[in-house]
């Protein structure tokens, strides 16, 4: 790790001010991804602005939903009674991620900011356009079993590794960020980006901006939710494919539904077409399967991840069946 | 004379040190003035270093020295060897920092030594090098034409009809793949070395053999073994990677001599994939013939494994096929393919675990082909005597083991038809396999010291990488002398103690335990001569005598009785074939939609003679099964052959099983003494715990799904695409 | 701007910025390597070190520790290499194995991904601080009794994690324990016994 300066701040204003002082400064929250990336030499900030003492960790009910502070720990959110009551999908997704130790450290904001686990990104001896723009994509034509089947570009086929973000995108969350020019709101689905020609940009946060909170609007989906994560071992592994499913079922029919996937794209992948098609239809396996097929319309294999073309729709069906109480 | 009673389960004698954090592993010794070494490694797989720039690193704060091939002090023993390996694989020798040649990706090209770890790490990142890349070969499948017979493993043929496996009424032909697996003990490898003057070296090492490390260092530095002290009391797992003293350990010792300070090297986790060996990628072809009623008539088993360009690594992959079943015609071949890779090393179960996956899968496949229960098929082809060596087994209780295990798992209650059992959405399957490994015994020496207070100290230069060596030795001493466990102390991991072999090949209890047995027996004789005897847990005057231990010692002007004994197997052992056996039963769940496989239940039975230490022996078994679950379902070292570089060299992407992967494991011991192997009647356990287990899982997956997966690990993608 | 920030700016100036400001070193940049090296080893080196380090006050196993460290030092390396509390283990250094698990303010965390400076004013408990003098903690006793380890290297992390597993209320069934202990890898494969040990402590009802 290179030497860097370290400053501890206690307010979001001082955090934003401290960030402006040094071009390569970064915010340090839980550190579970950032410190790892610094150890690997992928990221070398010259200043860390420790925001752990900034009071942004509360979870509170608002008139329209829940507001979760960006510095709330993953464990705190997953175990929070309001979250479990209103948004069990979020709790399930968080508990499927990482390990208890990491969840005790990692924050909601940091989880959104976590970078891909693509090995070519982590290993500076290998080409990666995300780490080193213009160096090429090692995963294309290489080891890409874990990689994207949706929205990839010829520059990058990496996937976003978060479970929490899959739930938040399904739940129509809205992010509030603050920067030198004040606060702004970003719908969750617009936060992360597809790689396109600039895979070095994971998301649409502007330099110097700090994530303040995430708001999740109330819905009628809490009775039928399931987060299904398929991985190479039973726990403590990144998703091959994950599906967050939440439904409101009235008289056997799907009144409302949300579907999102992880491990398949550069961003948490919302399945809006499949949702729209399912609305109003009976909650049957046959319909789930049709919706899953619809969700796969633009899926594309990179070779090593061919199996995801089968696994992804199967996982959608299983998640929906489980959410509907049919398993 | 031996031990005839069953042993009691006791807690580990060194357990308290482990649960309190007081147990010190090599990197944890406080050595004044210690400095930190970090290695810079090659991103290139084959070629030469053209330039290497160390200036920025040398100038970085806290840096004492940077060593590369340009300024590394010569290592006399290596210089004497020269560069020519004289190996059939033909490569040059690998002498780390000895030249500008790059023989494998991840090869160290520079060492940075600094006053703190952070400074050494940072300075290492400042070293830059340019390379002249040469074409490299790391893919065994694309280099099969280089396969050669290793000098240490010839072909084997039994029976006149070498074509029986092709011409039998029922024929099975199948190919099996075991990928690269990496030992990945939890403790990172390395060394802490310091010198007194130029000819006295002390090291704290991560080694499975303190004497072997001492010998290697003595050979490298051309100094007397007596001048090299090696300590390794606690070793945080080895699984085979500590059976070699690796080049970087020698180089760090040389660097410590050059900088005249203690130097500590702790490998990074990614370096654990490239610098301390691995289980080699191995492809196997089995061709098997049987009669319609399930009598094996011929087996052909050929294994092809990778090795380094600079070393002919060889292991017993096809050994089990030669003797496990009563089959009249057997041919085995073993080939190695030199690649631009670091050298492999035995990994728990070693080649036998690789071979057992193929053989025990094939046996299961053949059983289904001839419509027999896989257990009945094994019994029908049971070898009463060793058909390879034409000798009786010293002991073989496999039939009893089959029965104990099958009853416990409920084998007969399953529906044997593939894909016939369900639990909700999950498919249910049962599978079994056999494991076997040689019951080896090497020469070992132990010193006993009986103190005036009646406590017994035993010392031997052996190791404990986890199985509980001291605990087993204390139990043996307790059983011979009758002294209570808490009055006996066994010390190991110190090269100055009486010599023993390395801890490997499941031989420690048999080898060192025999020395403990012998030295305790000798001590008894010594006491008798002195008019004393062990009596009900203490030393008492012999019948008709009045002086106790203290009086006798004081009259002899001694503070303790002392005796050292060396022990090895006798000529009678030549008359027998000696093996440890295991039977594994696994019950799995397979999800048909996601391809996820979960091991739900395990029953594992060991026929490994008399069990010396039941509690630690059971742990050995569950540990082997856990490793077997990894081998079967999760573990695979993946190389991007375009670069010759690992793409999952960390513990997030190389999946060692976690707790959630492992069910409750039931262990059963036949626990019958072997009359031949050693005075304890014991046989080894470390390897058989794992050998064959992966096949039990693969066979259970077949039973659950009707899908035969012949390439490990059995990940969800393989189930879905089968 | 608050005081903390100003304070941070004073104490945490990067080496690079320091070097820019140092006229002595600027001058040396024009002189031969050997001279620079000699100078850096000398007084400038000491000045640079002082500026590169920051004070840390943290309570470890009930003992207040005041040290000066570089910001890049992790809690794990602080414990092992500077405070010689080597019970906390380094298994991967990347948050992928759990061997480095300690409690910070009662929560289990990976000390390898915790920059030591972030523990300012906090309470850290390591395996060395778990027992009450010579009396082992019930979890240590249970690991001994159930042989919940082999080589012992992952053991401190397992035990620290296991204590929290119960305190968090995640030790109700063996399945739950397996899931909530999956952040601690044991390569020897003692999981089966570890789960037994934890269930035993949980069912024994002793305070953990």
PDB file of N, CA, C and O in Angstrom, chain B residues 228-273:
ATOM      1  N   UNK B 228      22.726 -25.592  12.300  1.00  0.00           N
ATOM      2  CA  UNK B 228      21.438 -25.073  11.831  1.00  0.00           C
ATOM      3  C   UNK B 228      20.345 -25.520  12.788  1.00  0.00           C
ATOM      4  O   UNK B 228      20.128 -26.724  12.985  1.00  0.00           O
ATOM      5  N   UNK B 229      19.718 -24.552  13.396  1.00  0.00           N
ATOM      6  CA  UNK B 229      18.646 -24.877  14.332  1.00  0.00           C
ATOM      7  C   UNK B 229      17.300 -24.536  13.681  1.00  0.00           C
ATOM      8  O   UNK B 229      17.106 -23.433  13.165  1.00  0.00           O
ATOM      9  N   UNK B 230      16.404 -25.520  13.686  1.00  0.00           N
ATOM     10  CA  UNK B 230      15.086 -25.324  13.066  1.00  0.00           C
ATOM     11  C   UNK B 230      14.013 -25.551  14.121  1.00  0.00           C
ATOM     12  O   UNK B 230      14.013 -26.577  14.816  1.00  0.00           O
ATOM     13  N   UNK B 231      13.130 -24.575  14.255  1.00  0.00           N
ATOM     14  CA  UNK B 231      12.005 -24.692  15.181  1.00  0.00           C
ATOM     15  C   UNK B 231      10.684 -24.685  14.410  1.00  0.00           C
ATOM     16  O   UNK B 231      10.500 -23.867  13.505  1.00  0.00           O
ATOM     17  N   UNK B 232       9.790 -25.559  14.772  1.00  0.00           N
ATOM     18  CA  UNK B 232       8.432 -25.534  14.200  1.00  0.00           C
ATOM     19  C   UNK B 232       7.509 -26.290  15.140  1.00  0.00           C
ATOM     20  O   UNK B 232       7.028 -27.368  14.839  1.00  0.00           O
ATOM     21  N   UNK B 233       7.281 -25.712  16.309  1.00  0.00           N
ATOM     22  CA  UNK B 233       6.453 -26.421  17.293  1.00  0.00           C
ATOM     23  C   UNK B 233       4.994 -26.452  16.845  1.00  0.00           C
ATOM     24  O   UNK B 233       4.351 -27.489  16.889  1.00  0.00           O
ATOM     25  N   UNK B 234       4.496 -25.290  16.433  1.00  0.00           N
ATOM     26  CA  UNK B 234       3.122 -25.232  15.934  1.00  0.00           C
ATOM     27  C   UNK B 234       3.156 -24.903  14.448  1.00  0.00           C
ATOM     28  O   UNK B 234       3.855 -23.970  14.037  1.00  0.00           O
ATOM     29  N   UNK B 235       2.432 -25.656  13.684  1.00  0.00           N
ATOM     30  CA  UNK B 235       2.366 -25.440  12.241  1.00  0.00           C
ATOM     31  C   UNK B 235       0.896 -25.337  11.862  1.00  0.00           C
ATOM     32  O   UNK B 235       0.111 -26.242  12.146  1.00  0.00           O
ATOM     33  N   UNK B 236       0.543 -24.216  11.233  1.00  0.00           N
ATOM     34  CA  UNK B 236      -0.860 -23.956  10.934  1.00  0.00           C
ATOM     35  C   UNK B 236      -1.353 -24.659   9.684  1.00  0.00           C
ATOM     36  O   UNK B 236      -1.797 -24.049   8.733  1.00  0.00           O
ATOM     37  N   UNK B 237      -1.261 -25.969   9.707  1.00  0.00           N
ATOM     38  CA  UNK B 237      -1.714 -26.772   8.567  1.00  0.00           C
ATOM     39  C   UNK B 237      -0.620 -26.901   7.528  1.00  0.00           C
ATOM     40  O   UNK B 237       0.241 -26.031   7.383  1.00  0.00           O
ATOM     41  N   UNK B 238      -0.633 -28.016   6.837  1.00  0.00           N
ATOM     42  CA  UNK B 238       0.365 -28.239   5.795  1.00  0.00           C
ATOM     43  C   UNK B 238      -0.259 -28.948   4.611  1.00  0.00           C
ATOM     44  O   UNK B 238      -0.212 -28.480   3.494  1.00  0.00           O
ATOM     45  N   UNK B 239      -0.862 -30.094   4.889  1.00  0.00           N
ATOM     46  CA  UNK B 239      -1.546 -30.906   3.867  1.00  0.00           C
ATOM     47  C   UNK B 239      -0.589 -31.303   2.752  1.00  0.00           C
ATOM     48  O   UNK B 239      -1.023 -31.614   1.653  1.00  0.00           O
ATOM     49  N   UNK B 240       0.709 -31.247   3.043  1.00  0.00           N
ATOM     50  CA  UNK B 240       1.717 -31.650   2.067  1.00  0.00           C
ATOM     51  C   UNK B 240       2.625 -30.526   1.618  1.00  0.00           C
ATOM     52  O   UNK B 240       3.768 -30.768   1.237  1.00  0.00           O
ATOM     53  N   UNK B 241       2.128 -29.261   1.703  1.00  0.00           N
ATOM     54  CA  UNK B 241       2.965 -28.185   1.160  1.00  0.00           C
ATOM     55  C   UNK B 241       4.227 -27.947   1.994  1.00  0.00           C
ATOM     56  O   UNK B 241       5.177 -27.346   1.510  1.00  0.00           O
ATOM     57  N   UNK B 242       4.234 -28.469   3.212  1.00  0.00           N
ATOM     58  CA  UNK B 242       5.405 -28.294   4.059  1.00  0.00           C
ATOM     59  C   UNK B 242       6.357 -29.480   4.004  1.00  0.00           C
ATOM     60  O   UNK B 242       7.219 -29.645   4.855  1.00  0.00           O
ATOM     61  N   UNK B 243       6.199 -30.334   2.996  1.00  0.00           N
ATOM     62  CA  UNK B 243       7.092 -31.483   2.864  1.00  0.00           C
ATOM     63  C   UNK B 243       8.362 -31.124   2.099  1.00  0.00           C
ATOM     64  O   UNK B 243       9.204 -31.964   1.840  1.00  0.00           O
ATOM     65  N   UNK B 244       8.451 -29.864   1.716  1.00  0.00           N
ATOM     66  CA  UNK B 244       9.608 -29.418   0.979  1.00  0.00           C
ATOM     67  C   UNK B 244      10.067 -28.110   1.593  1.00  0.00           C
ATOM     68  O   UNK B 244       9.246 -27.328   2.066  1.00  0.00           O
ATOM     69  N   UNK B 245      11.348 -27.880   1.610  1.00  0.00           N
ATOM     70  CA  UNK B 245      11.849 -26.567   2.005  1.00  0.00           C
ATOM     71  C   UNK B 245      12.006 -25.793   0.708  1.00  0.00           C
ATOM     72  O   UNK B 245      12.816 -26.130  -0.136  1.00  0.00           O
ATOM     73  N   UNK B 246      11.159 -24.793   0.528  1.00  0.00           N
ATOM     74  CA  UNK B 246      11.023 -24.154  -0.768  1.00  0.00           C
ATOM     75  C   UNK B 246      12.153 -23.171  -1.035  1.00  0.00           C
ATOM     76  O   UNK B 246      12.730 -22.619  -0.093  1.00  0.00           O
ATOM     77  N   UNK B 247      12.458 -22.942  -2.303  1.00  0.00           N
ATOM     78  CA  UNK B 247      13.597 -22.084  -2.651  1.00  0.00           C
ATOM     79  C   UNK B 247      13.566 -20.723  -1.945  1.00  0.00           C
ATOM     80  O   UNK B 247      14.601 -20.232  -1.499  1.00  0.00           O
ATOM     81  N   UNK B 248      12.367 -20.130  -1.815  1.00  0.00           N
ATOM     82  CA  UNK B 248      12.333 -18.804  -1.190  1.00  0.00           C
ATOM     83  C   UNK B 248      12.776 -18.852   0.268  1.00  0.00           C
ATOM     84  O   UNK B 248      13.271 -17.860   0.802  1.00  0.00           O
ATOM     85  N   UNK B 249      12.627 -20.012   0.907  1.00  0.00           N
ATOM     86  CA  UNK B 249      13.075 -20.103   2.300  1.00  0.00           C
ATOM     87  C   UNK B 249      14.596 -20.068   2.365  1.00  0.00           C
ATOM     88  O   UNK B 249      15.188 -19.418   3.227  1.00  0.00           O
ATOM     89  N   UNK B 250      15.222 -20.760   1.423  1.00  0.00           N
ATOM     90  CA  UNK B 250      16.679 -20.764   1.357  1.00  0.00           C
ATOM     91  C   UNK B 250      17.185 -19.357   1.030  1.00  0.00           C
ATOM     92  O   UNK B 250      18.131 -18.856   1.650  1.00  0.00           O
ATOM     93  N   UNK B 251      16.528 -18.718   0.075  1.00  0.00           N
ATOM     94  CA  UNK B 251      16.970 -17.393  -0.363  1.00  0.00           C
ATOM     95  C   UNK B 251      16.826 -16.377   0.770  1.00  0.00           C
ATOM     96  O   UNK B 251      17.689 -15.521   0.972  1.00  0.00           O
ATOM     97  N   UNK B 252      15.753 -16.465   1.527  1.00  0.00           N
ATOM     98  CA  UNK B 252      15.565 -15.532   2.642  1.00  0.00           C
ATOM     99  C   UNK B 252      16.651 -15.755   3.696  1.00  0.00           C
ATOM    100  O   UNK B 252      17.192 -14.787   4.258  1.00  0.00           O
ATOM    101  N   UNK B 253      17.013 -16.999   3.926  1.00  0.00           N
ATOM    102  CA  UNK B 253      18.102 -17.272   4.873  1.00  0.00           C
ATOM    103  C   UNK B 253      19.393 -16.634   4.355  1.00  0.00           C
ATOM    104  O   UNK B 253      20.153 -16.029   5.117  1.00  0.00           O
ATOM    105  N   UNK B 254      19.637 -16.750   3.064  1.00  0.00           N
ATOM    106  CA  UNK B 254      20.841 -16.145   2.479  1.00  0.00           C
ATOM    107  C   UNK B 254      20.789 -14.625   2.604  1.00  0.00           C
ATOM    108  O   UNK B 254      21.800 -13.973   2.904  1.00  0.00           O
ATOM    109  N   UNK B 255      19.608 -14.062   2.401  1.00  0.00           N
ATOM    110  CA  UNK B 255      19.458 -12.617   2.505  1.00  0.00           C
ATOM    111  C   UNK B 255      19.698 -12.164   3.948  1.00  0.00           C
ATOM    112  O   UNK B 255      20.303 -11.113   4.188  1.00  0.00           O
ATOM    113  N   UNK B 256      19.249 -12.963   4.893  1.00  0.00           N
ATOM    114  CA  UNK B 256      19.443 -12.619   6.305  1.00  0.00           C
ATOM    115  C   UNK B 256      20.935 -12.580   6.628  1.00  0.00           C
ATOM    116  O   UNK B 256      21.392 -11.737   7.395  1.00  0.00           O
ATOM    117  N   UNK B 257      21.675 -13.500   6.004  1.00  0.00           N
ATOM    118  CA  UNK B 257      23.125 -13.490   6.238  1.00  0.00           C
ATOM    119  C   UNK B 257      23.736 -12.222   5.646  1.00  0.00           C
ATOM    120  O   UNK B 257      24.599 -11.596   6.233  1.00  0.00           O
ATOM    121  N   UNK B 258      23.227 -11.830   4.478  1.00  0.00           N
ATOM    122  CA  UNK B 258      23.791 -10.657   3.804  1.00  0.00           C
ATOM    123  C   UNK B 258      23.479  -9.366   4.554  1.00  0.00           C
ATOM    124  O   UNK B 258      24.342  -8.494   4.665  1.00  0.00           O
ATOM    125  N   UNK B 259      22.262  -9.216   5.061  1.00  0.00           N
ATOM    126  CA  UNK B 259      21.929  -7.958   5.737  1.00  0.00           C
ATOM    127  C   UNK B 259      22.276  -7.994   7.230  1.00  0.00           C
ATOM    128  O   UNK B 259      22.119  -6.999   7.924  1.00  0.00           O
ATOM    129  N   UNK B 260      22.720  -9.168   7.662  1.00  0.00           N
ATOM    130  CA  UNK B 260      23.127  -9.338   9.067  1.00  0.00           C
ATOM    131  C   UNK B 260      22.021  -8.966  10.045  1.00  0.00           C
ATOM    132  O   UNK B 260      22.259  -8.360  11.088  1.00  0.00           O
ATOM    133  N   UNK B 261      20.801  -9.306   9.675  1.00  0.00           N
ATOM    134  CA  UNK B 261      19.670  -9.059  10.572  1.00  0.00           C
ATOM    135  C   UNK B 261      18.684 -10.215  10.428  1.00  0.00           C
ATOM    136  O   UNK B 261      18.655 -10.873   9.392  1.00  0.00           O
ATOM    137  N   UNK B 262      17.867 -10.415  11.429  1.00  0.00           N
ATOM    138  CA  UNK B 262      16.798 -11.414  11.268  1.00  0.00           C
ATOM    139  C   UNK B 262      15.838 -10.954  10.165  1.00  0.00           C
ATOM    140  O   UNK B 262      15.495  -9.767  10.108  1.00  0.00           O
ATOM    141  N   UNK B 263      15.460 -11.867   9.315  1.00  0.00           N
ATOM    142  CA  UNK B 263      14.538 -11.529   8.222  1.00  0.00           C
ATOM    143  C   UNK B 263      13.340 -12.468   8.282  1.00  0.00           C
ATOM    144  O   UNK B 263      13.485 -13.681   8.455  1.00  0.00           O
ATOM    145  N   UNK B 264      12.165 -11.864   8.146  1.00  0.00           N
ATOM    146  CA  UNK B 264      10.932 -12.659   8.170  1.00  0.00           C
ATOM    147  C   UNK B 264      10.210 -12.523   6.846  1.00  0.00           C
ATOM    148  O   UNK B 264       9.955 -11.409   6.375  1.00  0.00           O
ATOM    149  N   UNK B 265       9.890 -13.652   6.263  1.00  0.00           N
ATOM    150  CA  UNK B 265       9.074 -13.663   5.043  1.00  0.00           C
ATOM    151  C   UNK B 265       7.769 -14.386   5.341  1.00  0.00           C
ATOM    152  O   UNK B 265       7.778 -15.516   5.830  1.00  0.00           O
ATOM    153  N   UNK B 266       6.658 -13.720   5.069  1.00  0.00           N
ATOM    154  CA  UNK B 266       5.352 -14.383   5.118  1.00  0.00           C
ATOM    155  C   UNK B 266       4.754 -14.238   3.724  1.00  0.00           C
ATOM    156  O   UNK B 266       4.574 -13.110   3.241  1.00  0.00           O
ATOM    157  N   UNK B 267       4.477 -15.349   3.086  1.00  0.00           N
ATOM    158  CA  UNK B 267       3.911 -15.281   1.742  1.00  0.00           C
ATOM    159  C   UNK B 267       2.549 -14.600   1.761  1.00  0.00           C
ATOM    160  O   UNK B 267       1.852 -14.625   2.780  1.00  0.00           O
ATOM    161  N   UNK B 268       2.166 -14.030   0.641  1.00  0.00           N
ATOM    162  CA  UNK B 268       0.800 -13.545   0.503  1.00  0.00           C
ATOM    163  C   UNK B 268      -0.049 -14.734   0.058  1.00  0.00           C
ATOM    164  O   UNK B 268       0.474 -15.751  -0.400  1.00  0.00           O
ATOM    165  N   UNK B 269      -1.353 -14.622   0.192  1.00  0.00           N
ATOM    166  CA  UNK B 269      -2.210 -15.753  -0.162  1.00  0.00           C
ATOM    167  C   UNK B 269      -2.056 -16.112  -1.640  1.00  0.00           C
ATOM    168  O   UNK B 269      -2.033 -17.282  -1.989  1.00  0.00           O
ATOM    169  N   UNK B 270      -1.917 -15.120  -2.507  1.00  0.00           N
ATOM    170  CA  UNK B 270      -1.784 -15.474  -3.929  1.00  0.00           C
ATOM    171  C   UNK B 270      -0.475 -16.220  -4.186  1.00  0.00           C
ATOM    172  O   UNK B 270      -0.401 -17.081  -5.062  1.00  0.00           O
ATOM    173  N   UNK B 271       0.552 -15.920  -3.401  1.00  0.00           N
ATOM    174  CA  UNK B 271       1.815 -16.645  -3.580  1.00  0.00           C
ATOM    175  C   UNK B 271       1.704 -18.093  -3.109  1.00  0.00           C
ATOM    176  O   UNK B 271       2.501 -18.941  -3.514  1.00  0.00           O
ATOM    177  N   UNK B 272       0.720 -18.374  -2.266  1.00  0.00           N
ATOM    178  CA  UNK B 272       0.487 -19.755  -1.820  1.00  0.00           C
ATOM    179  C   UNK B 272       0.044 -20.644  -2.993  1.00  0.00           C
ATOM    180  O   UNK B 272       0.069 -21.864  -2.894  1.00  0.00           O
ATOM    181  N   UNK B 273      -0.401 -20.007  -4.073  1.00  0.00           N
ATOM    182  CA  UNK B 273      -0.842 -20.770  -5.244  1.00  0.00           C
ATOM    183  C   UNK B 273       0.322 -21.120  -6.174  1.00  0.00           C
ATOM    184  O   UNK B 273       0.201 -22.029  -6.987  1.00  0.00           O
TER     185      UNK B 273
END
